[in-house]
Amino acid sequence: MYVILVYDMNQKRVAKMLKLCRRYLHWIQNSVFEGELTGVQLKSLKIEAKEIMRGDDSLIIFKSKDERWLEKEVVGDEKNKIDNFL
Amino acid sequence: MKKTYYLFNPGRLSRKDNTLKFTPVDDDGKELMPKYIPVENVSDLYLYGSLDANSALYNFLGKSRINVHFFDYYEHYTGSFYAKEYLQAGKLQVEQTRHYLSDKNRLEIARPLIKGAAHNMLRNLKYYKNRGKNTTPAIDTIEQWISDIDQSQAIDQLMGIEGNIRQCYYIGIDEILKDLKMEGRSKQPPKNEVNSLISFGNMICYTICLDQIYHTQLNPTISFLHEPGARRFSLALDIAEIFKPLLVDRVIFSLLNKQQLKADDFHDGTGRITLKEKGKKVFLKAWEDRLNQTIKHRSLGRHVSYKHLIKLECYKLCNHLIGAKEYQPFKAWW
């Protein structure tokens, strides 16, 4: 499935969350990631995220069946283009 | 599904925070903004540019079971970083070797391999016949050769038939292509654009087969149609035989006939025609799309990608080797 992930963390833990998300998804903006994940991958990402999270930290995941069904519009600067040709 | 990443830009790849960090460098050697590649989502890496890396990275790649394929300046395949086998199966290994040693058993696998390849070549020719190309003579001769396959009693004889089929097929290819022509197969070096594309495509096909074999219990060095040699993964050559017409050739026909690749996408280095970087990217993009294209599998009853079909072919081979089910080659049915 295609996933968009956003988080709002306490400053103390934000770096930890960034590192975790980088392993699974593409960074597109501060605290925003997107990419293709399998069900199992998403589950393990969530488990690992829960271990980091404390207090009123929050993590939201938007799911879509396929990238095709996602209409993405960028206004202004596209900070990180997602491509598998580097 | 995990993705293949193609690295063209020179730069440094490193392990950072348990994931991959790619720092490209520009022409003056200045480092640009690093990019992070999500390691959980990488199936393999193809390296075309020059890359700095250290053993810590390779340890990490090995642990993550990511294979890396290297290509030199002339886009030749130079080798792979092959992560430690993780699906060893002694019994299958023994069976695989035993099947290679017995001529009878070996032919039982080699014949269907050739039949599958020939069938898929015919598919291509027939597809274009329906679109008004004159491929009938090539089709007829190939069909004659196919009927000889079952009579062949030795591997050399079989390879001879394979060579003849291919020759007819290449004549058919010239009928299909609009502008650029192939004019016979030439390799090392490829003498014209079409030959260069075929060499490039076959090489990519070979590496993808190797990747799929890696994720099965088969040993990539013991092959049946090709002779197992030192320092090469010849089973990948066997499997690639079936998929070359379907994957590589079709991509080439469509790119050339739609003029997405033209003569000026190639450059001539003293008789050796190679793709320019832009052309390479066009080809690989089309190739990626092709691999991820799905078809409804008849017996599995679900959609599978072309990439996965290659793995299924390996499974069929495993089943044949352990005596569970006789090997039937993959034949395009659409």
CSV table of C-alpha atoms in Angstrom, one decimal:
chain,number,residue,atom,x,y,z
A,1,MET,CA,0.0,0.0,0.0
A,2,TYR,CA,1.1,3.6,-0.5
A,3,VAL,CA,1.5,5.5,2.7
A,4,ILE,CA,1.9,9.1,3.8
A,5,LEU,CA,3.1,9.5,7.3
A,6,VAL,CA,3.2,12.6,9.5
A,7,TYR,CA,4.3,13.0,13.0
A,8,ASP,CA,4.4,15.7,15.7
A,9,MET,CA,6.9,14.8,18.4
A,10,ASN,CA,8.5,16.4,21.4
A,11,GLN,CA,11.8,18.0,20.4
A,12,LYS,CA,13.7,15.4,22.4
A,13,ARG,CA,12.5,12.5,20.4
A,14,VAL,CA,12.0,14.0,17.0
A,15,ALA,CA,15.4,12.9,15.7
A,16,LYS,CA,14.8,9.3,16.7
A,17,MET,CA,11.5,9.3,14.8
A,18,LEU,CA,13.2,10.8,11.8
A,19,LYS,CA,15.8,8.1,11.8
A,20,LEU,CA,13.2,5.4,12.1
A,21,CYS,CA,11.1,6.7,9.3
A,22,ARG,CA,14.1,7.1,6.9
A,23,ARG,CA,14.5,3.3,7.1
A,24,TYR,CA,11.1,2.7,5.7
A,25,LEU,CA,10.0,5.7,3.7
A,26,HIS,CA,11.1,8.7,1.6
A,27,TRP,CA,11.5,12.0,3.4
A,28,ILE,CA,9.6,14.7,1.6
A,29,GLN,CA,9.3,17.5,4.1
A,30,ASN,CA,10.0,18.1,7.8
A,31,SER,CA,8.0,15.4,9.7
A,32,VAL,CA,6.4,14.1,6.5
A,33,PHE,CA,7.3,10.9,4.7
A,34,GLU,CA,5.8,8.9,1.9
A,35,GLY,CA,6.4,5.6,0.1
A,36,GLU,CA,5.3,2.1,-0.7
A,37,LEU,CA,5.0,-0.4,2.2
A,38,THR,CA,3.8,-3.9,2.7
A,39,GLY,CA,1.4,-4.7,5.5
A,40,VAL,CA,4.1,-6.4,7.5
A,41,GLN,CA,6.5,-3.5,7.1
A,42,LEU,CA,3.8,-1.0,8.2
A,43,LYS,CA,3.1,-3.1,11.3
A,44,SER,CA,6.8,-3.3,12.3
A,45,LEU,CA,7.2,0.4,11.6
A,46,LYS,CA,4.3,1.1,14.0
A,47,ILE,CA,5.6,-1.1,16.7
A,48,GLU,CA,9.0,0.6,16.5
A,49,ALA,CA,7.4,4.0,16.5
A,50,LYS,CA,5.3,3.2,19.6
A,51,GLU,CA,8.5,2.4,21.5
A,52,ILE,CA,9.9,5.9,20.8
A,53,MET,CA,6.6,7.8,21.5
A,54,ARG,CA,5.8,9.2,24.9
A,55,GLY,CA,3.3,11.7,26.3
A,56,ASP,CA,1.4,13.6,23.7
A,57,ASP,CA,3.5,12.6,20.7
A,58,SER,CA,1.4,11.9,17.7
A,59,LEU,CA,1.8,9.9,14.5
A,60,ILE,CA,-0.7,9.9,11.7
A,61,ILE,CA,-0.7,7.5,8.7
A,62,PHE,CA,-2.7,8.0,5.6
A,63,LYS,CA,-3.1,4.9,3.5
A,64,SER,CA,-3.9,4.5,-0.1
A,65,LYS,CA,-4.2,1.3,-2.1
A,66,ASP,CA,-1.8,2.4,-4.8
A,67,GLU,CA,0.2,5.4,-5.7
A,68,ARG,CA,-2.0,5.8,-8.7
A,69,TRP,CA,-5.0,6.8,-6.6
A,70,LEU,CA,-3.1,9.6,-4.9
A,71,GLU,CA,-3.2,13.0,-6.5
A,72,LYS,CA,-0.2,14.9,-5.3
A,73,GLU,CA,0.3,18.6,-5.9
A,74,VAL,CA,3.3,20.5,-4.9
A,75,VAL,CA,3.1,24.2,-4.4
A,76,GLY,CA,6.4,26.0,-4.2
A,77,ASP,CA,9.7,24.2,-3.6
A,78,GLU,CA,9.7,20.4,-3.9
A,79,LYS,CA,12.3,19.5,-1.3
A,80,ASN,CA,12.9,15.9,-2.2
A,81,LYS,CA,11.9,14.3,-5.5
A,82,ILE,CA,11.2,10.6,-5.0
A,83,ASP,CA,12.9,8.6,-7.7
A,84,ASN,CA,14.7,5.3,-8.0
A,85,PHE,CA,17.1,6.8,-10.6
A,86,LEU,CA,19.8,8.7,-8.7
B,1,MET,CA,7.0,-4.3,-3.4
B,2,LYS,CA,10.7,-3.6,-2.9
B,3,LYS,CA,12.3,-1.4,-5.6
B,4,THR,CA,15.4,-1.5,-7.6
B,5,TYR,CA,17.6,1.6,-7.4
B,6,TYR,CA,19.8,2.8,-10.2
B,7,LEU,CA,22.7,5.0,-9.3
B,8,PHE,CA,24.1,7.1,-12.1
B,9,ASN,CA,25.5,10.1,-10.2
B,10,PRO,CA,29.0,9.7,-8.8
B,11,GLY,CA,28.9,9.9,-5.0
B,12,ARG,CA,29.3,8.2,-1.7
B,13,LEU,CA,26.9,5.6,-0.4
B,14,SER,CA,27.1,5.0,3.3
B,15,ARG,CA,25.4,3.4,6.2
B,16,LYS,CA,23.8,6.0,8.4
B,17,ASP,CA,21.2,5.4,11.2
B,18,ASN,CA,20.6,1.9,9.9
B,19,THR,CA,19.6,3.1,6.5
B,20,LEU,CA,21.4,4.1,3.3
B,21,LYS,CA,22.6,7.6,2.7
B,22,PHE,CA,23.6,8.6,-0.7
B,23,THR,CA,25.7,11.8,-1.1
B,24,PRO,CA,26.1,12.8,-4.7
B,25,VAL,CA,29.2,14.8,-5.8
B,26,ASP,CA,29.2,17.3,-8.6
B,27,ASP,CA,31.9,17.7,-11.3
B,28,ASP,CA,34.2,19.8,-9.0
B,29,GLY,CA,34.0,17.1,-6.3
B,30,LYS,CA,31.8,19.1,-4.1
B,31,GLU,CA,29.2,17.2,-2.1
B,32,LEU,CA,25.6,17.9,-2.7
B,33,MET,CA,22.5,17.4,-0.5
B,34,PRO,CA,22.4,13.8,0.7
B,35,LYS,CA,19.5,11.6,-0.1
B,36,TYR,CA,18.3,8.8,2.1
B,37,ILE,CA,17.2,5.6,0.5
B,38,PRO,CA,14.8,3.6,2.7
B,39,VAL,CA,16.7,0.4,3.2
B,40,GLU,CA,13.5,-1.7,4.0
B,41,ASN,CA,12.3,-0.9,0.5
B,42,VAL,CA,15.4,-1.7,-1.6
B,43,SER,CA,15.5,-5.0,-3.5
B,44,ASP,CA,18.8,-4.3,-5.3
B,45,LEU,CA,21.2,-1.7,-6.5
B,46,TYR,CA,22.5,-1.1,-10.1
B,47,LEU,CA,25.6,1.0,-10.2
B,48,TYR,CA,26.5,2.9,-13.3
B,49,GLY,CA,28.3,5.9,-11.9
B,50,SER,CA,31.4,5.7,-9.8
B,51,LEU,CA,30.7,5.2,-6.2
B,52,ASP,CA,32.6,5.5,-2.9
B,53,ALA,CA,31.7,2.9,-0.3
B,54,ASN,CA,33.4,1.2,2.6
B,55,SER,CA,33.2,-2.3,4.0
B,56,ALA,CA,30.8,-1.2,6.7
B,57,LEU,CA,28.3,-0.4,4.0
B,58,TYR,CA,28.8,-3.8,2.3
B,59,ASN,CA,28.3,-5.5,5.7
B,60,PHE,CA,25.1,-3.7,6.1
B,61,LEU,CA,24.0,-4.5,2.5
B,62,GLY,CA,24.8,-8.1,3.1
B,63,LYS,CA,22.8,-8.2,6.2
B,64,SER,CA,19.9,-6.6,4.5
B,65,ARG,CA,20.2,-9.0,1.6
B,66,ILE,CA,20.7,-6.4,-1.0
B,67,ASN,CA,22.7,-7.4,-4.1
B,68,VAL,CA,24.7,-4.8,-5.9
B,69,HIS,CA,25.4,-5.0,-9.6
B,70,PHE,CA,28.3,-3.2,-11.1
B,71,PHE,CA,28.7,-1.9,-14.7
B,72,ASP,CA,31.8,-0.3,-16.2
B,73,TYR,CA,32.1,2.7,-18.4
B,74,TYR,CA,31.2,0.8,-21.5
B,75,GLU,CA,28.1,-0.4,-19.7
B,76,HIS,CA,29.4,-4.0,-19.5
B,77,TYR,CA,28.3,-6.0,-16.5
B,78,THR,CA,31.4,-6.5,-14.4
B,79,GLY,CA,30.1,-8.3,-11.4
B,80,SER,CA,27.9,-8.4,-8.4
B,81,PHE,CA,28.2,-8.1,-4.7
B,82,TYR,CA,26.2,-11.2,-3.8
B,83,ALA,CA,25.0,-11.2,-0.3
B,84,LYS,CA,25.5,-14.4,1.7
B,85,GLU,CA,23.1,-17.1,0.7
B,86,TYR,CA,20.3,-17.4,3.2
B,87,LEU,CA,18.1,-20.1,1.7
B,88,GLN,CA,20.6,-23.0,1.5
B,89,ALA,CA,19.0,-26.4,1.1
B,90,GLY,CA,21.4,-29.3,0.9
B,91,LYS,CA,19.0,-31.8,-0.5
B,92,LEU,CA,18.1,-29.5,-3.4
B,93,GLN,CA,21.7,-28.7,-4.0
B,94,VAL,CA,22.6,-32.4,-4.3
B,95,GLU,CA,19.6,-33.0,-6.6
B,96,GLN,CA,20.6,-30.0,-8.8
B,97,THR,CA,24.1,-31.4,-9.2
B,98,ARG,CA,22.8,-34.9,-9.9
B,99,HIS,CA,20.5,-33.6,-12.6
B,100,TYR,CA,23.5,-31.8,-14.2
B,101,LEU,CA,25.7,-34.9,-14.2
B,102,SER,CA,23.2,-37.3,-15.9
B,103,ASP,CA,22.9,-36.5,-19.6
B,104,LYS,CA,19.3,-37.7,-19.6
B,105,ASN,CA,18.2,-35.6,-16.7
B,106,ARG,CA,20.0,-32.6,-18.0
B,107,LEU,CA,18.3,-32.8,-21.3
B,108,GLU,CA,15.0,-33.1,-19.6
B,109,ILE,CA,15.5,-29.6,-18.3
B,110,ALA,CA,17.5,-28.1,-21.2
B,111,ARG,CA,14.9,-29.0,-23.8
B,112,PRO,CA,11.9,-27.2,-22.1
B,113,LEU,CA,14.2,-24.2,-21.6
B,114,ILE,CA,14.8,-23.9,-25.3
B,115,LYS,CA,11.2,-24.7,-26.1
B,116,GLY,CA,10.0,-21.9,-23.8
B,117,ALA,CA,12.5,-19.5,-25.3
B,118,ALA,CA,11.5,-20.4,-28.9
B,119,HIS,CA,7.8,-20.1,-28.0
B,120,ASN,CA,8.2,-16.7,-26.6
B,121,MET,CA,10.2,-15.6,-29.6
B,122,LEU,CA,7.4,-16.8,-31.8
B,123,ARG,CA,4.9,-14.8,-29.7
B,124,ASN,CA,6.8,-11.7,-30.5
B,125,LEU,CA,6.9,-12.4,-34.2
B,126,LYS,CA,3.2,-13.4,-34.3
B,127,TYR,CA,2.3,-10.3,-32.4
B,128,TYR,CA,3.9,-8.1,-35.0
B,129,LYS,CA,2.5,-10.3,-37.8
B,130,ASN,CA,-1.0,-9.3,-36.7
B,131,ARG,CA,0.2,-5.7,-37.0
B,132,GLY,CA,1.1,-6.1,-40.6
B,133,LYS,CA,4.8,-7.0,-40.5
B,134,ASN,CA,6.1,-9.7,-42.8
B,135,THR,CA,7.4,-12.1,-40.2
B,136,THR,CA,5.8,-15.2,-41.7
B,137,PRO,CA,9.0,-16.7,-43.2
B,138,ALA,CA,10.8,-16.4,-39.8
B,139,ILE,CA,7.9,-18.0,-38.0
B,140,ASP,CA,7.7,-20.9,-40.4
B,141,THR,CA,11.4,-21.8,-40.1
B,142,ILE,CA,11.4,-21.4,-36.3
B,143,GLU,CA,8.5,-23.8,-36.1
B,144,GLN,CA,10.4,-26.4,-38.1
B,145,TRP,CA,13.4,-26.1,-35.8
B,146,ILE,CA,11.2,-26.4,-32.7
B,147,SER,CA,10.0,-29.8,-33.9
B,148,ASP,CA,13.6,-30.9,-33.9
B,149,ILE,CA,14.1,-30.1,-30.2
B,150,ASP,CA,12.6,-33.4,-29.0
B,151,GLN,CA,14.9,-35.4,-31.2
B,152,SER,CA,18.1,-33.8,-29.9
B,153,GLN,CA,20.2,-36.3,-27.9
B,154,ALA,CA,23.0,-34.0,-26.7
B,155,ILE,CA,23.5,-30.6,-25.3
B,156,ASP,CA,25.7,-29.4,-28.2
B,157,GLN,CA,23.1,-30.5,-30.6
B,158,LEU,CA,20.5,-28.6,-28.6
B,159,MET,CA,22.6,-25.5,-28.5
B,160,GLY,CA,23.0,-25.8,-32.3
B,161,ILE,CA,19.2,-25.7,-32.7
B,162,GLU,CA,19.0,-22.8,-30.4
B,163,GLY,CA,21.5,-20.9,-32.5
B,164,ASN,CA,19.5,-21.6,-35.6
B,165,ILE,CA,16.3,-20.5,-34.0
B,166,ARG,CA,17.9,-17.3,-32.9
B,167,GLN,CA,19.3,-16.6,-36.3
B,168,CYS,CA,15.8,-16.8,-37.9
B,169,TYR,CA,14.5,-14.7,-35.1
B,170,TYR,CA,17.0,-12.0,-35.7
B,171,ILE,CA,15.9,-11.9,-39.4
B,172,GLY,CA,12.4,-11.5,-38.1
B,173,ILE,CA,13.5,-8.6,-35.9
B,174,ASP,CA,14.6,-6.5,-38.9
B,175,GLU,CA,11.1,-6.8,-40.3
B,176,ILE,CA,9.6,-5.5,-37.1
B,177,LEU,CA,11.9,-2.5,-36.6
B,178,LYS,CA,11.1,0.6,-38.6
B,179,ASP,CA,14.2,2.7,-38.9
B,180,LEU,CA,17.2,1.2,-37.3
B,181,LYS,CA,18.1,-2.3,-38.4
B,182,MET,CA,19.9,-5.1,-36.7
B,183,GLU,CA,21.6,-6.7,-39.7
B,184,GLY,CA,22.7,-9.8,-37.8
B,185,ARG,CA,23.9,-10.2,-34.3
B,186,SER,CA,27.2,-8.7,-33.4
B,187,LYS,CA,28.7,-8.6,-29.9
B,188,GLN,CA,31.9,-7.7,-28.3
B,189,PRO,CA,31.7,-5.1,-29.6
B,190,PRO,CA,28.1,-4.5,-30.8
B,191,LYS,CA,28.4,-2.9,-34.3
B,192,ASN,CA,25.2,-1.0,-34.4
B,193,GLU,CA,22.5,0.6,-32.3
B,194,VAL,CA,20.1,-2.4,-32.2
B,195,ASN,CA,22.8,-4.8,-31.3
B,196,SER,CA,24.0,-2.5,-28.6
B,197,LEU,CA,20.5,-2.3,-27.1
B,198,ILE,CA,20.2,-6.1,-27.2
B,199,SER,CA,23.5,-6.5,-25.5
B,200,PHE,CA,22.6,-4.0,-22.8
B,201,GLY,CA,19.1,-5.5,-22.3
B,202,ASN,CA,20.3,-9.1,-22.1
B,203,MET,CA,22.8,-8.1,-19.5
B,204,ILE,CA,20.1,-6.4,-17.4
B,205,CYS,CA,17.9,-9.4,-17.8
B,206,TYR,CA,20.7,-11.7,-16.7
B,207,THR,CA,21.2,-9.7,-13.5
B,208,ILE,CA,17.5,-9.7,-12.7
B,209,CYS,CA,17.4,-13.5,-13.1
B,210,LEU,CA,20.3,-13.8,-10.8
B,211,ASP,CA,18.5,-11.6,-8.2
B,212,GLN,CA,15.5,-13.9,-8.4
B,213,ILE,CA,17.6,-17.0,-8.1
B,214,TYR,CA,19.2,-15.5,-5.0
B,215,HIS,CA,15.8,-15.5,-3.3
B,216,THR,CA,15.2,-19.2,-4.0
B,217,GLN,CA,17.1,-22.3,-2.8
B,218,LEU,CA,18.7,-22.9,-6.2
B,219,ASN,CA,22.5,-22.7,-6.6
B,220,PRO,CA,23.2,-20.1,-9.3
B,221,THR,CA,26.4,-21.7,-10.5
B,222,ILE,CA,25.0,-25.1,-11.6
B,223,SER,CA,23.2,-24.8,-14.9
B,224,PHE,CA,21.7,-27.2,-17.4
B,225,LEU,CA,21.6,-25.6,-20.8
B,226,HIS,CA,24.7,-23.5,-20.5
B,227,GLU,CA,27.9,-25.1,-19.3
B,228,PRO,CA,28.6,-24.2,-15.7
B,229,GLY,CA,31.9,-22.3,-15.8
B,230,ALA,CA,34.1,-20.8,-13.2
B,231,ARG,CA,33.4,-17.3,-12.0
B,232,ARG,CA,30.0,-17.0,-13.5
B,233,PHE,CA,26.4,-17.6,-12.5
B,234,SER,CA,25.4,-19.7,-15.4
B,235,LEU,CA,21.9,-20.7,-14.1
B,236,ALA,CA,21.0,-17.1,-14.6
B,237,LEU,CA,21.8,-17.5,-18.3
B,238,ASP,CA,19.5,-20.5,-18.5
B,239,ILE,CA,16.6,-18.7,-16.9
B,240,ALA,CA,17.2,-15.5,-18.8
B,241,GLU,CA,16.9,-17.4,-22.1
B,242,ILE,CA,13.1,-17.8,-21.5
B,243,PHE,CA,12.5,-14.2,-20.5
B,244,LYS,CA,14.8,-12.3,-23.0
B,245,PRO,CA,12.2,-12.3,-25.8
B,246,LEU,CA,9.4,-11.3,-23.5
B,247,LEU,CA,11.1,-8.6,-21.5
B,248,VAL,CA,14.1,-7.3,-23.3
B,249,ASP,CA,13.1,-7.5,-27.0
B,250,ARG,CA,9.6,-6.2,-26.5
B,251,VAL,CA,11.0,-3.1,-24.6
B,252,ILE,CA,13.4,-2.5,-27.4
B,253,PHE,CA,10.8,-2.8,-30.2
B,254,SER,CA,8.5,-0.4,-28.5
B,255,LEU,CA,11.2,2.1,-27.6
B,256,LEU,CA,12.6,2.1,-31.2
B,257,ASN,CA,9.3,2.1,-33.0
B,258,LYS,CA,7.9,4.8,-30.9
B,259,GLN,CA,11.2,6.7,-31.5
B,260,GLN,CA,11.7,7.1,-27.8
B,261,LEU,CA,15.3,6.1,-28.6
B,262,LYS,CA,16.9,7.4,-31.7
B,263,ALA,CA,20.3,7.1,-33.3
B,264,ASP,CA,21.6,10.2,-31.5
B,265,ASP,CA,21.0,8.5,-28.1
B,266,PHE,CA,24.0,6.4,-28.9
B,267,HIS,CA,27.7,7.2,-29.3
B,268,ASP,CA,30.3,5.5,-31.4
B,269,GLY,CA,33.5,4.7,-29.5
B,270,THR,CA,35.8,3.3,-32.2
B,271,GLY,CA,33.4,0.7,-33.6
B,272,ARG,CA,31.7,0.1,-30.3
B,273,ILE,CA,28.2,1.5,-30.2
B,274,THR,CA,27.0,2.3,-26.8
B,275,LEU,CA,24.1,4.1,-25.2
B,276,LYS,CA,24.5,7.6,-23.9
B,277,GLU,CA,23.5,8.2,-20.3
B,278,LYS,CA,20.2,9.7,-21.3
B,279,GLY,CA,19.4,6.8,-23.5
B,280,LYS,CA,20.4,4.4,-20.7
B,281,LYS,CA,17.9,6.1,-18.4
B,282,VAL,CA,15.1,5.9,-21.0
B,283,PHE,CA,15.8,2.2,-21.5
B,284,LEU,CA,15.9,1.4,-17.8
B,285,LYS,CA,12.7,3.4,-17.1
B,286,ALA,CA,10.9,1.4,-19.7
B,287,TRP,CA,12.5,-1.8,-18.4
B,288,GLU,CA,11.3,-1.0,-14.8
B,289,ASP,CA,7.8,-0.3,-16.0
B,290,ARG,CA,7.8,-3.6,-17.9
B,291,LEU,CA,9.0,-5.6,-14.9
B,292,ASN,CA,6.3,-4.1,-12.7
B,293,GLN,CA,3.6,-4.7,-15.2
B,294,THR,CA,1.2,-7.4,-14.0
B,295,ILE,CA,-0.7,-10.2,-15.7
B,296,LYS,CA,-3.4,-12.5,-14.4
B,297,HIS,CA,-1.7,-15.8,-13.7
B,298,ARG,CA,-3.7,-18.7,-15.0
B,299,SER,CA,-3.0,-21.3,-12.4
B,300,LEU,CA,-2.4,-19.0,-9.5
B,301,GLY,CA,-5.5,-17.0,-10.3
B,302,ARG,CA,-4.1,-13.7,-9.2
B,303,HIS,CA,-2.1,-10.9,-10.6
B,304,VAL,CA,1.7,-11.3,-10.7
B,305,SER,CA,4.4,-9.0,-12.1
B,306,TYR,CA,6.8,-10.0,-14.7
B,307,LYS,CA,9.5,-9.8,-12.1
B,308,HIS,CA,7.7,-12.3,-10.0
B,309,LEU,CA,7.2,-14.6,-13.0
B,310,ILE,CA,11.0,-15.1,-13.1
B,311,LYS,CA,10.9,-16.3,-9.5
B,312,LEU,CA,8.0,-18.6,-10.2
B,313,GLU,CA,10.1,-20.1,-12.9
B,314,CYS,CA,12.8,-20.8,-10.3
B,315,TYR,CA,10.3,-22.5,-8.1
B,316,LYS,CA,9.1,-24.7,-11.0
B,317,LEU,CA,12.7,-25.7,-11.5
B,318,CYS,CA,13.0,-26.6,-7.8
B,319,ASN,CA,9.9,-28.7,-8.0
B,320,HIS,CA,11.3,-30.6,-10.9
B,321,LEU,CA,14.6,-31.2,-9.2
B,322,ILE,CA,13.1,-32.7,-6.1
B,323,GLY,CA,10.8,-34.8,-8.3
B,324,ALA,CA,7.5,-33.1,-7.2
B,325,LYS,CA,6.4,-31.8,-10.6
B,326,GLU,CA,7.8,-32.0,-14.0
B,327,TYR,CA,9.2,-28.8,-15.3
B,328,GLN,CA,7.1,-26.9,-17.9
B,329,PRO,CA,8.6,-23.8,-19.3
B,330,PHE,CA,6.9,-20.5,-19.0
B,331,LYS,CA,5.1,-19.7,-22.3
B,332,ALA,CA,3.4,-16.4,-23.0
B,333,TRP,CA,-0.2,-17.2,-23.6
B,334,TRP,CA,-1.5,-13.8,-24.6
